């Protein structure tokens, strides 16, 4: 395992881009959360978007000056080999649960994140609370790096129209709680 302490955004992004396709990258972040609580833990990088989008297995957070986590120190650990695959799937008034179940079966032991904007048939039948990575606007649903394990039960009986983008990390990262 190689470890690098990276305080400069350009250096950390170069290291991320050089290793992203083939390695599990685990940033250890010491910082303040947006509400000024201290953060001192390991995350998994999901994407780079003017800062990092990271997960701790519980949610997706933006690490940037204007994000959920304001970094003061980032140590990037380059870990074991890992593959990242992206693909899209269009839906034309189809049941979502069957398609997502098939994607999960095709990618066992993977973290599968789902993004996109879709139209759902029965917005009134959604659970009263849904993950923060899913936003409802009438019959429209926006997903932003939503874990497929949360999407399946939330949208189990929905028929959808639209396109979803999938980002698959194999093997799935592990998180210490």
N, C-alpha and C. Protein backbone atom coordinates (compact mmCIF):
# COMPACT_ATOMS: atom_id res chain seq x y z
N UNK A 1 0.85 -1.17 0.00
CA UNK A 1 0.00 0.00 0.00
C UNK A 1 0.90 1.24 0.00
N UNK A 2 0.60 2.14 -0.89
CA UNK A 2 1.33 3.40 -0.93
C UNK A 2 0.48 4.46 -0.26
N UNK A 3 1.10 5.38 0.41
CA UNK A 3 0.36 6.44 1.08
C UNK A 3 0.98 7.78 0.72
N UNK A 4 0.12 8.76 0.46
CA UNK A 4 0.59 10.09 0.13
C UNK A 4 -0.23 11.10 0.88
N UNK A 5 0.40 12.06 1.49
CA UNK A 5 -0.32 13.15 2.13
C UNK A 5 -0.39 14.28 1.13
N UNK A 6 -1.59 14.68 0.81
CA UNK A 6 -1.81 15.63 -0.26
C UNK A 6 -2.60 16.82 0.26
N UNK A 7 -1.97 17.95 0.37
CA UNK A 7 -2.67 19.15 0.78
C UNK A 7 -3.02 20.02 -0.41
N UNK A 8 -2.40 19.77 -1.54
CA UNK A 8 -2.66 20.59 -2.71
C UNK A 8 -3.63 19.88 -3.63
N UNK A 9 -4.69 20.57 -4.01
CA UNK A 9 -5.74 19.99 -4.83
C UNK A 9 -5.18 19.41 -6.13
N UNK A 10 -4.32 20.15 -6.82
CA UNK A 10 -3.80 19.68 -8.11
C UNK A 10 -3.06 18.36 -7.96
N UNK A 11 -2.25 18.21 -6.92
CA UNK A 11 -1.49 16.97 -6.73
C UNK A 11 -2.41 15.80 -6.43
N UNK A 12 -3.41 16.02 -5.59
CA UNK A 12 -4.31 14.92 -5.25
C UNK A 12 -5.14 14.51 -6.45
N UNK A 13 -5.56 15.45 -7.27
CA UNK A 13 -6.35 15.12 -8.45
C UNK A 13 -5.49 14.37 -9.47
N UNK A 14 -4.22 14.75 -9.63
CA UNK A 14 -3.33 14.03 -10.54
C UNK A 14 -3.14 12.59 -10.07
N UNK A 15 -2.93 12.39 -8.78
CA UNK A 15 -2.77 11.04 -8.24
C UNK A 15 -4.06 10.24 -8.40
N UNK A 16 -5.19 10.89 -8.17
CA UNK A 16 -6.49 10.23 -8.34
C UNK A 16 -6.68 9.79 -9.79
N UNK A 17 -6.46 10.70 -10.74
CA UNK A 17 -6.67 10.39 -12.15
C UNK A 17 -5.71 9.32 -12.64
N UNK A 18 -4.48 9.29 -12.13
CA UNK A 18 -3.51 8.29 -12.57
C UNK A 18 -3.86 6.89 -12.08
N UNK A 19 -4.50 6.78 -10.93
CA UNK A 19 -4.76 5.47 -10.33
C UNK A 19 -6.22 5.03 -10.36
N UNK A 20 -7.12 5.94 -10.65
CA UNK A 20 -8.56 5.67 -10.58
C UNK A 20 -9.01 4.45 -11.36
N UNK A 21 -8.54 4.23 -12.59
CA UNK A 21 -9.10 3.12 -13.36
C UNK A 21 -8.80 1.74 -12.80
N UNK A 22 -7.73 1.60 -12.02
CA UNK A 22 -7.30 0.25 -11.63
C UNK A 22 -7.11 0.03 -10.14
N UNK A 23 -7.24 1.07 -9.33
CA UNK A 23 -6.95 0.91 -7.90
C UNK A 23 -8.08 1.45 -7.03
N UNK A 24 -8.23 0.84 -5.88
CA UNK A 24 -9.12 1.35 -4.83
C UNK A 24 -8.37 2.51 -4.18
N UNK A 25 -8.94 3.70 -4.24
CA UNK A 25 -8.32 4.88 -3.64
C UNK A 25 -9.10 5.27 -2.40
N UNK A 26 -8.43 5.31 -1.28
CA UNK A 26 -9.09 5.58 -0.01
C UNK A 26 -8.51 6.85 0.60
N UNK A 27 -9.20 7.97 0.47
CA UNK A 27 -8.68 9.18 1.12
C UNK A 27 -9.02 9.17 2.60
N UNK A 28 -8.03 9.48 3.40
CA UNK A 28 -8.25 9.70 4.82
C UNK A 28 -8.35 11.21 4.96
N UNK A 29 -9.45 11.70 5.50
CA UNK A 29 -9.71 13.14 5.51
C UNK A 29 -9.83 13.63 6.94
N UNK A 30 -9.06 14.67 7.22
CA UNK A 30 -9.20 15.39 8.48
C UNK A 30 -9.72 16.76 8.10
N UNK A 31 -10.83 17.16 8.68
CA UNK A 31 -11.45 18.41 8.26
C UNK A 31 -12.61 18.77 9.17
N UNK A 32 -13.40 19.70 8.67
CA UNK A 32 -14.65 20.08 9.33
C UNK A 32 -15.80 19.78 8.39
N UNK A 33 -16.88 19.27 8.95
CA UNK A 33 -18.09 19.11 8.15
C UNK A 33 -18.69 20.49 7.93
N UNK A 34 -19.63 20.59 6.99
CA UNK A 34 -20.26 21.86 6.69
C UNK A 34 -20.87 22.52 7.92
N UNK A 35 -21.28 21.69 8.90
CA UNK A 35 -21.84 22.24 10.14
C UNK A 35 -20.75 22.46 11.20
N UNK A 36 -19.50 22.39 10.77
CA UNK A 36 -18.31 22.66 11.60
C UNK A 36 -17.96 21.53 12.58
N UNK A 37 -18.59 20.36 12.45
CA UNK A 37 -18.18 19.20 13.25
C UNK A 37 -16.86 18.67 12.70
N UNK A 38 -15.97 18.19 13.55
CA UNK A 38 -14.72 17.62 13.04
C UNK A 38 -14.98 16.30 12.31
N UNK A 39 -14.26 16.08 11.24
CA UNK A 39 -14.30 14.83 10.48
C UNK A 39 -12.88 14.29 10.48
N UNK A 40 -12.74 13.02 10.83
CA UNK A 40 -11.43 12.42 10.94
C UNK A 40 -11.59 10.94 10.60
N UNK A 41 -11.73 10.62 9.30
CA UNK A 41 -12.01 9.24 8.94
C UNK A 41 -11.63 8.95 7.51
N UNK A 42 -11.78 7.67 7.14
CA UNK A 42 -11.48 7.20 5.80
C UNK A 42 -12.75 7.17 4.97
N UNK A 43 -12.61 7.49 3.68
CA UNK A 43 -13.73 7.48 2.74
C UNK A 43 -13.32 6.71 1.49
N UNK A 44 -14.24 6.59 0.56
CA UNK A 44 -13.98 6.00 -0.75
C UNK A 44 -14.37 7.05 -1.79
N UNK A 45 -13.47 7.31 -2.76
CA UNK A 45 -13.76 8.32 -3.78
C UNK A 45 -14.70 7.74 -4.83
N UNK A 46 -15.81 8.44 -5.05
CA UNK A 46 -16.80 8.05 -6.04
C UNK A 46 -16.53 8.77 -7.36
N UNK A 47 -16.18 10.06 -7.28
CA UNK A 47 -15.95 10.86 -8.49
C UNK A 47 -15.20 12.12 -8.10
N UNK A 48 -14.71 12.82 -9.12
CA UNK A 48 -14.06 14.12 -8.93
C UNK A 48 -14.95 15.15 -9.61
N UNK A 49 -15.37 16.17 -8.85
CA UNK A 49 -16.26 17.20 -9.37
C UNK A 49 -15.94 18.50 -8.64
N UNK A 50 -14.88 19.20 -9.09
CA UNK A 50 -14.41 20.40 -8.38
C UNK A 50 -14.21 20.09 -6.90
N UNK A 51 -13.56 19.02 -6.63
CA UNK A 51 -13.38 18.45 -5.31
C UNK A 51 -13.72 16.97 -5.45
N UNK A 52 -13.73 16.25 -4.37
CA UNK A 52 -14.07 14.84 -4.44
C UNK A 52 -15.50 14.61 -3.97
N UNK A 53 -16.18 13.65 -4.61
CA UNK A 53 -17.41 13.09 -4.08
C UNK A 53 -16.98 11.78 -3.44
N UNK A 54 -17.27 11.62 -2.15
CA UNK A 54 -16.81 10.45 -1.41
C UNK A 54 -17.99 9.80 -0.69
N UNK A 55 -17.78 8.55 -0.30
CA UNK A 55 -18.76 7.86 0.51
C UNK A 55 -18.07 7.18 1.68
N UNK A 56 -18.81 7.03 2.76
CA UNK A 56 -18.36 6.25 3.91
C UNK A 56 -19.26 5.03 4.08
N UNK A 57 -20.02 4.73 3.04
CA UNK A 57 -20.97 3.63 3.09
C UNK A 57 -22.33 4.05 3.62
N UNK A 58 -22.43 5.28 4.13
CA UNK A 58 -23.69 5.77 4.70
C UNK A 58 -24.31 6.87 3.83
N UNK A 59 -23.51 7.57 3.07
CA UNK A 59 -24.00 8.66 2.23
C UNK A 59 -22.93 9.13 1.28
N UNK A 60 -23.27 10.10 0.45
CA UNK A 60 -22.34 10.70 -0.50
C UNK A 60 -22.08 12.14 -0.03
N UNK A 61 -20.81 12.53 0.01
CA UNK A 61 -20.44 13.86 0.50
C UNK A 61 -19.48 14.52 -0.48
N UNK A 62 -19.57 15.83 -0.58
CA UNK A 62 -18.64 16.58 -1.41
C UNK A 62 -17.53 17.13 -0.51
N UNK A 63 -16.28 16.85 -0.88
CA UNK A 63 -15.12 17.35 -0.15
C UNK A 63 -14.55 18.50 -0.97
N UNK A 64 -14.80 19.72 -0.54
CA UNK A 64 -14.35 20.92 -1.25
C UNK A 64 -14.65 22.13 -0.37
N UNK A 65 -14.10 23.26 -0.76
CA UNK A 65 -14.34 24.49 0.00
C UNK A 65 -15.82 24.83 0.08
N UNK A 66 -16.59 24.46 -0.95
CA UNK A 66 -18.03 24.73 -0.95
C UNK A 66 -18.84 23.46 -0.74
N UNK A 67 -18.23 22.44 -0.11
CA UNK A 67 -18.89 21.15 0.01
C UNK A 67 -19.38 20.83 1.41
N UNK A 68 -19.75 19.57 1.58
CA UNK A 68 -20.22 19.06 2.87
C UNK A 68 -19.07 18.93 3.85
N UNK A 69 -17.87 18.65 3.33
CA UNK A 69 -16.67 18.48 4.16
C UNK A 69 -15.61 19.45 3.66
N UNK A 70 -15.09 20.26 4.58
CA UNK A 70 -14.07 21.26 4.26
C UNK A 70 -12.72 20.68 4.63
N UNK A 71 -11.91 20.24 3.66
CA UNK A 71 -10.69 19.50 3.99
C UNK A 71 -9.58 20.39 4.53
N UNK A 72 -8.88 19.87 5.54
CA UNK A 72 -7.65 20.50 6.01
C UNK A 72 -6.47 19.59 5.73
N UNK A 73 -6.71 18.28 5.62
CA UNK A 73 -5.66 17.32 5.28
C UNK A 73 -6.32 16.15 4.55
N UNK A 74 -5.72 15.74 3.44
CA UNK A 74 -6.18 14.57 2.72
C UNK A 74 -4.97 13.68 2.49
N UNK A 75 -5.05 12.44 2.97
CA UNK A 75 -4.01 11.45 2.71
C UNK A 75 -4.63 10.40 1.80
N UNK A 76 -4.08 10.23 0.62
CA UNK A 76 -4.64 9.32 -0.36
C UNK A 76 -3.89 8.00 -0.30
N UNK A 77 -4.57 6.94 0.10
CA UNK A 77 -3.98 5.60 0.16
C UNK A 77 -4.37 4.85 -1.10
N UNK A 78 -3.39 4.37 -1.84
CA UNK A 78 -3.63 3.59 -3.04
C UNK A 78 -3.62 2.13 -2.62
N UNK A 79 -4.76 1.49 -2.76
CA UNK A 79 -4.95 0.15 -2.23
C UNK A 79 -4.94 -0.91 -3.33
N UNK A 80 -5.65 -1.97 -3.09
CA UNK A 80 -5.68 -3.12 -4.00
C UNK A 80 -6.29 -2.77 -5.34
N UNK A 81 -6.07 -3.67 -6.28
CA UNK A 81 -6.62 -3.50 -7.62
C UNK A 81 -8.14 -3.46 -7.56
N UNK A 82 -8.70 -2.60 -8.37
CA UNK A 82 -10.16 -2.47 -8.43
C UNK A 82 -10.53 -1.98 -9.82
N UNK A 83 -11.62 -2.50 -10.37
CA UNK A 83 -12.07 -2.02 -11.67
C UNK A 83 -13.26 -1.10 -11.50
N UNK A 84 -13.36 -0.14 -12.40
CA UNK A 84 -14.49 0.78 -12.44
C UNK A 84 -15.11 0.67 -13.81
N UNK A 85 -16.41 0.43 -13.85
CA UNK A 85 -17.15 0.30 -15.11
C UNK A 85 -18.31 1.28 -15.09
N UNK A 86 -18.54 1.93 -16.20
CA UNK A 86 -19.71 2.81 -16.32
C UNK A 86 -20.52 2.38 -17.53
N UNK A 87 -21.83 2.48 -17.39
CA UNK A 87 -22.73 2.19 -18.52
C UNK A 87 -24.07 2.86 -18.25
N UNK A 88 -24.87 2.98 -19.29
CA UNK A 88 -26.21 3.59 -19.20
C UNK A 88 -27.24 2.59 -19.67
N UNK A 89 -28.46 2.79 -19.20
CA UNK A 89 -29.58 1.95 -19.64
C UNK A 89 -30.81 2.83 -19.78
N UNK A 90 -31.50 2.71 -20.91
CA UNK A 90 -32.74 3.44 -21.15
C UNK A 90 -33.93 2.58 -20.74
N UNK A 91 -34.94 3.24 -20.21
CA UNK A 91 -36.18 2.57 -19.79
C UNK A 91 -37.34 3.25 -20.49
N UNK A 92 -38.27 2.44 -21.02
CA UNK A 92 -39.44 2.98 -21.70
C UNK A 92 -40.69 2.36 -21.09
N UNK A 93 -41.10 2.94 -19.95
CA UNK A 93 -42.27 2.45 -19.20
C UNK A 93 -42.09 0.98 -18.84
N UNK A 94 -41.00 0.72 -18.12
CA UNK A 94 -40.63 -0.64 -17.72
C UNK A 94 -40.53 -0.73 -16.21
N UNK A 95 -40.73 -1.95 -15.66
CA UNK A 95 -40.53 -2.12 -14.22
C UNK A 95 -39.05 -2.01 -13.89
N UNK A 96 -38.74 -1.23 -12.89
CA UNK A 96 -37.34 -0.97 -12.54
C UNK A 96 -36.71 -2.11 -11.76
N UNK A 97 -37.46 -2.74 -10.88
CA UNK A 97 -36.89 -3.75 -9.96
C UNK A 97 -36.23 -4.90 -10.72
N UNK A 98 -36.86 -5.39 -11.77
CA UNK A 98 -36.29 -6.52 -12.52
C UNK A 98 -34.95 -6.15 -13.14
N UNK A 99 -34.89 -4.97 -13.76
CA UNK A 99 -33.65 -4.53 -14.42
C UNK A 99 -32.53 -4.33 -13.39
N UNK A 100 -32.85 -3.71 -12.26
CA UNK A 100 -31.82 -3.49 -11.24
C UNK A 100 -31.36 -4.79 -10.62
N UNK A 101 -32.28 -5.71 -10.42
CA UNK A 101 -31.91 -7.03 -9.90
C UNK A 101 -30.95 -7.75 -10.83
N UNK A 102 -31.18 -7.65 -12.13
CA UNK A 102 -30.30 -8.28 -13.11
C UNK A 102 -28.91 -7.63 -13.08
N UNK A 103 -28.85 -6.31 -12.96
CA UNK A 103 -27.56 -5.61 -12.89
C UNK A 103 -26.81 -6.05 -11.63
N UNK A 104 -27.52 -6.19 -10.51
CA UNK A 104 -26.86 -6.66 -9.28
C UNK A 104 -26.31 -8.08 -9.45
N UNK A 105 -27.07 -8.95 -10.13
CA UNK A 105 -26.61 -10.32 -10.34
C UNK A 105 -25.38 -10.36 -11.26
N UNK A 106 -25.31 -9.44 -12.23
CA UNK A 106 -24.18 -9.39 -13.15
C UNK A 106 -22.91 -8.84 -12.48
N UNK A 107 -23.08 -8.12 -11.37
CA UNK A 107 -21.95 -7.48 -10.69
C UNK A 107 -21.95 -7.82 -9.20
N UNK A 108 -21.74 -9.10 -8.85
CA UNK A 108 -21.71 -9.45 -7.43
C UNK A 108 -20.48 -8.83 -6.76
N UNK A 109 -20.57 -8.62 -5.47
CA UNK A 109 -19.46 -8.06 -4.69
C UNK A 109 -18.98 -6.73 -5.25
N UNK A 110 -19.93 -5.90 -5.69
CA UNK A 110 -19.59 -4.59 -6.27
C UNK A 110 -20.40 -3.50 -5.60
N UNK A 111 -19.83 -2.31 -5.59
CA UNK A 111 -20.58 -1.11 -5.22
C UNK A 111 -21.13 -0.56 -6.52
N UNK A 112 -22.46 -0.47 -6.61
CA UNK A 112 -23.12 0.01 -7.83
C UNK A 112 -23.86 1.29 -7.48
N UNK A 113 -23.45 2.38 -8.12
CA UNK A 113 -24.08 3.67 -7.89
C UNK A 113 -24.88 4.08 -9.11
N UNK A 114 -26.06 4.66 -8.87
CA UNK A 114 -27.01 4.97 -9.93
C UNK A 114 -27.27 6.47 -9.96
N UNK A 115 -27.22 7.05 -11.17
CA UNK A 115 -27.52 8.47 -11.35
C UNK A 115 -28.44 8.63 -12.56
N UNK A 116 -29.20 9.72 -12.56
CA UNK A 116 -30.04 10.02 -13.72
C UNK A 116 -31.35 10.66 -13.29
N UNK A 117 -32.12 11.06 -14.29
CA UNK A 117 -33.44 11.65 -14.07
C UNK A 117 -34.46 10.78 -14.77
N UNK A 118 -35.46 10.35 -14.02
CA UNK A 118 -36.46 9.45 -14.56
C UNK A 118 -37.86 9.93 -14.18
N UNK A 119 -38.83 9.46 -14.93
CA UNK A 119 -40.24 9.68 -14.60
C UNK A 119 -40.77 8.39 -14.00
N UNK A 120 -41.44 8.51 -12.85
CA UNK A 120 -42.00 7.33 -12.19
C UNK A 120 -43.52 7.39 -12.29
N UNK A 121 -44.14 6.21 -12.34
CA UNK A 121 -45.60 6.14 -12.49
C UNK A 121 -46.36 6.45 -11.21
N UNK A 122 -45.82 6.08 -10.07
CA UNK A 122 -46.58 6.18 -8.83
C UNK A 122 -45.81 6.92 -7.74
N UNK A 123 -45.60 8.24 -7.87
CA UNK A 123 -44.83 8.96 -6.86
C UNK A 123 -45.48 8.93 -5.47
N UNK A 124 -46.80 8.78 -5.42
CA UNK A 124 -47.49 8.72 -4.13
C UNK A 124 -47.19 7.44 -3.36
N UNK A 125 -46.66 6.44 -4.05
CA UNK A 125 -46.36 5.17 -3.40
C UNK A 125 -44.91 5.07 -2.92
N UNK A 126 -44.15 6.15 -3.05
CA UNK A 126 -42.78 6.14 -2.54
C UNK A 126 -42.81 6.15 -1.01
N UNK A 127 -41.80 5.59 -0.38
CA UNK A 127 -41.72 5.65 1.09
C UNK A 127 -41.70 7.10 1.56
N UNK A 128 -42.13 7.34 2.79
CA UNK A 128 -42.18 8.71 3.31
C UNK A 128 -40.79 9.32 3.45
N UNK A 129 -39.78 8.51 3.68
CA UNK A 129 -38.40 9.01 3.70
C UNK A 129 -37.60 8.23 2.66
N UNK A 130 -36.83 8.97 1.88
CA UNK A 130 -35.97 8.34 0.88
C UNK A 130 -34.55 8.86 1.08
N UNK A 131 -33.56 8.12 0.60
CA UNK A 131 -32.17 8.57 0.77
C UNK A 131 -31.93 9.95 0.15
N UNK A 132 -30.96 10.67 0.72
CA UNK A 132 -30.63 12.02 0.23
C UNK A 132 -30.12 12.01 -1.20
N UNK A 133 -29.68 10.87 -1.69
CA UNK A 133 -29.18 10.76 -3.06
C UNK A 133 -30.31 10.66 -4.08
N UNK A 134 -31.56 10.70 -3.59
CA UNK A 134 -32.74 10.67 -4.46
C UNK A 134 -33.61 11.87 -4.12
N UNK A 135 -34.03 12.60 -5.15
CA UNK A 135 -34.89 13.78 -4.96
C UNK A 135 -36.12 13.64 -5.84
N UNK A 136 -37.29 13.88 -5.25
CA UNK A 136 -38.56 13.77 -5.97
C UNK A 136 -39.07 15.16 -6.32
N UNK A 137 -39.48 15.33 -7.57
CA UNK A 137 -40.08 16.57 -8.07
C UNK A 137 -41.34 16.17 -8.83
N UNK A 138 -42.47 16.04 -8.13
CA UNK A 138 -43.70 15.57 -8.77
C UNK A 138 -43.53 14.11 -9.17
N UNK A 139 -43.65 13.83 -10.47
CA UNK A 139 -43.44 12.45 -10.94
C UNK A 139 -42.02 12.24 -11.44
N UNK A 140 -41.16 13.24 -11.26
CA UNK A 140 -39.75 13.14 -11.66
C UNK A 140 -38.90 12.75 -10.44
N UNK A 141 -37.93 11.92 -10.69
CA UNK A 141 -37.01 11.50 -9.64
C UNK A 141 -35.60 11.69 -10.15
N UNK A 142 -34.78 12.41 -9.38
CA UNK A 142 -33.37 12.61 -9.72
C UNK A 142 -32.53 11.78 -8.76
N UNK A 143 -31.65 10.98 -9.31
CA UNK A 143 -30.74 10.15 -8.52
C UNK A 143 -29.32 10.64 -8.76
N UNK A 144 -28.56 10.79 -7.69
CA UNK A 144 -27.17 11.23 -7.80
C UNK A 144 -26.30 10.28 -6.99
N UNK A 145 -25.63 9.38 -7.67
CA UNK A 145 -24.77 8.38 -7.04
C UNK A 145 -25.50 7.65 -5.91
N UNK A 146 -26.72 7.23 -6.18
CA UNK A 146 -27.50 6.48 -5.20
C UNK A 146 -27.06 5.02 -5.22
N UNK A 147 -26.84 4.45 -4.05
CA UNK A 147 -26.45 3.05 -3.95
C UNK A 147 -27.61 2.19 -4.43
N UNK A 148 -27.33 1.27 -5.34
CA UNK A 148 -28.39 0.42 -5.90
C UNK A 148 -29.12 -0.35 -4.80
N UNK A 149 -28.42 -0.63 -3.68
CA UNK A 149 -29.05 -1.35 -2.57
C UNK A 149 -30.13 -0.51 -1.89
N UNK A 150 -30.07 0.81 -2.04
CA UNK A 150 -31.12 1.69 -1.52
C UNK A 150 -32.18 1.97 -2.59
N UNK A 151 -31.77 1.96 -3.85
CA UNK A 151 -32.69 2.25 -4.94
C UNK A 151 -33.72 1.13 -5.09
N UNK A 152 -33.27 -0.12 -5.02
CA UNK A 152 -34.17 -1.26 -5.25
C UNK A 152 -35.38 -1.24 -4.30
N UNK A 153 -35.21 -1.17 -2.98
CA UNK A 153 -36.40 -1.18 -2.12
C UNK A 153 -37.23 0.11 -2.24
N UNK A 154 -36.57 1.24 -2.51
CA UNK A 154 -37.30 2.51 -2.61
C UNK A 154 -38.19 2.53 -3.84
N UNK A 155 -37.72 1.96 -4.94
CA UNK A 155 -38.47 2.02 -6.21
C UNK A 155 -38.97 0.65 -6.65
N UNK A 156 -39.15 -0.26 -5.71
CA UNK A 156 -39.47 -1.66 -6.02
C UNK A 156 -40.66 -1.83 -6.96
N UNK A 157 -41.73 -1.10 -6.77
CA UNK A 157 -42.94 -1.31 -7.56
C UNK A 157 -43.15 -0.24 -8.63
N UNK A 158 -42.12 0.51 -8.95
CA UNK A 158 -42.25 1.61 -9.90
C UNK A 158 -41.95 1.16 -11.33
N UNK A 159 -42.69 1.75 -12.26
CA UNK A 159 -42.40 1.64 -13.68
C UNK A 159 -41.82 2.99 -14.06
N UNK A 160 -40.77 2.98 -14.89
CA UNK A 160 -40.09 4.24 -15.15
C UNK A 160 -39.87 4.48 -16.64
N UNK A 161 -39.66 5.77 -16.94
CA UNK A 161 -39.25 6.22 -18.27
C UNK A 161 -38.03 7.10 -18.05
N UNK A 162 -36.99 6.89 -18.85
CA UNK A 162 -35.80 7.72 -18.76
C UNK A 162 -34.54 6.90 -18.85
N UNK A 163 -33.42 7.56 -18.58
CA UNK A 163 -32.12 6.90 -18.65
C UNK A 163 -31.44 6.95 -17.30
N UNK A 164 -30.83 5.84 -16.93
CA UNK A 164 -30.03 5.78 -15.70
C UNK A 164 -28.60 5.43 -16.07
N UNK A 165 -27.67 6.08 -15.38
CA UNK A 165 -26.25 5.83 -15.55
C UNK A 165 -25.76 5.05 -14.34
N UNK A 166 -24.92 4.06 -14.58
CA UNK A 166 -24.43 3.19 -13.53
C UNK A 166 -22.90 3.29 -13.45
N UNK A 167 -22.39 3.34 -12.23
CA UNK A 167 -20.95 3.32 -11.99
C UNK A 167 -20.70 2.16 -11.04
N UNK A 168 -19.91 1.18 -11.49
CA UNK A 168 -19.71 -0.07 -10.76
C UNK A 168 -18.25 -0.18 -10.34
N UNK A 169 -18.02 -0.36 -9.04
CA UNK A 169 -16.68 -0.54 -8.47
C UNK A 169 -16.57 -1.99 -8.00
N UNK A 170 -15.60 -2.74 -8.56
CA UNK A 170 -15.42 -4.15 -8.21
C UNK A 170 -13.97 -4.40 -7.82
N UNK A 171 -13.72 -4.97 -6.64
CA UNK A 171 -14.68 -5.33 -5.60
C UNK A 171 -15.18 -4.09 -4.86
N UNK A 172 -16.29 -4.26 -4.16
CA UNK A 172 -16.85 -3.16 -3.37
C UNK A 172 -15.89 -2.77 -2.26
N UNK A 173 -15.79 -1.48 -1.98
CA UNK A 173 -14.94 -1.06 -0.85
C UNK A 173 -15.55 -1.50 0.46
N UNK A 174 -14.72 -1.65 1.47
CA UNK A 174 -15.20 -1.97 2.81
C UNK A 174 -14.99 -0.74 3.69
N UNK A 175 -15.85 -0.58 4.65
CA UNK A 175 -15.81 0.59 5.54
C UNK A 175 -15.77 0.12 6.97
N UNK A 176 -14.91 0.73 7.77
CA UNK A 176 -14.89 0.43 9.19
C UNK A 176 -15.86 1.38 9.88
N UNK A 177 -16.65 0.86 10.76
CA UNK A 177 -17.67 1.68 11.42
C UNK A 177 -17.28 2.03 12.81
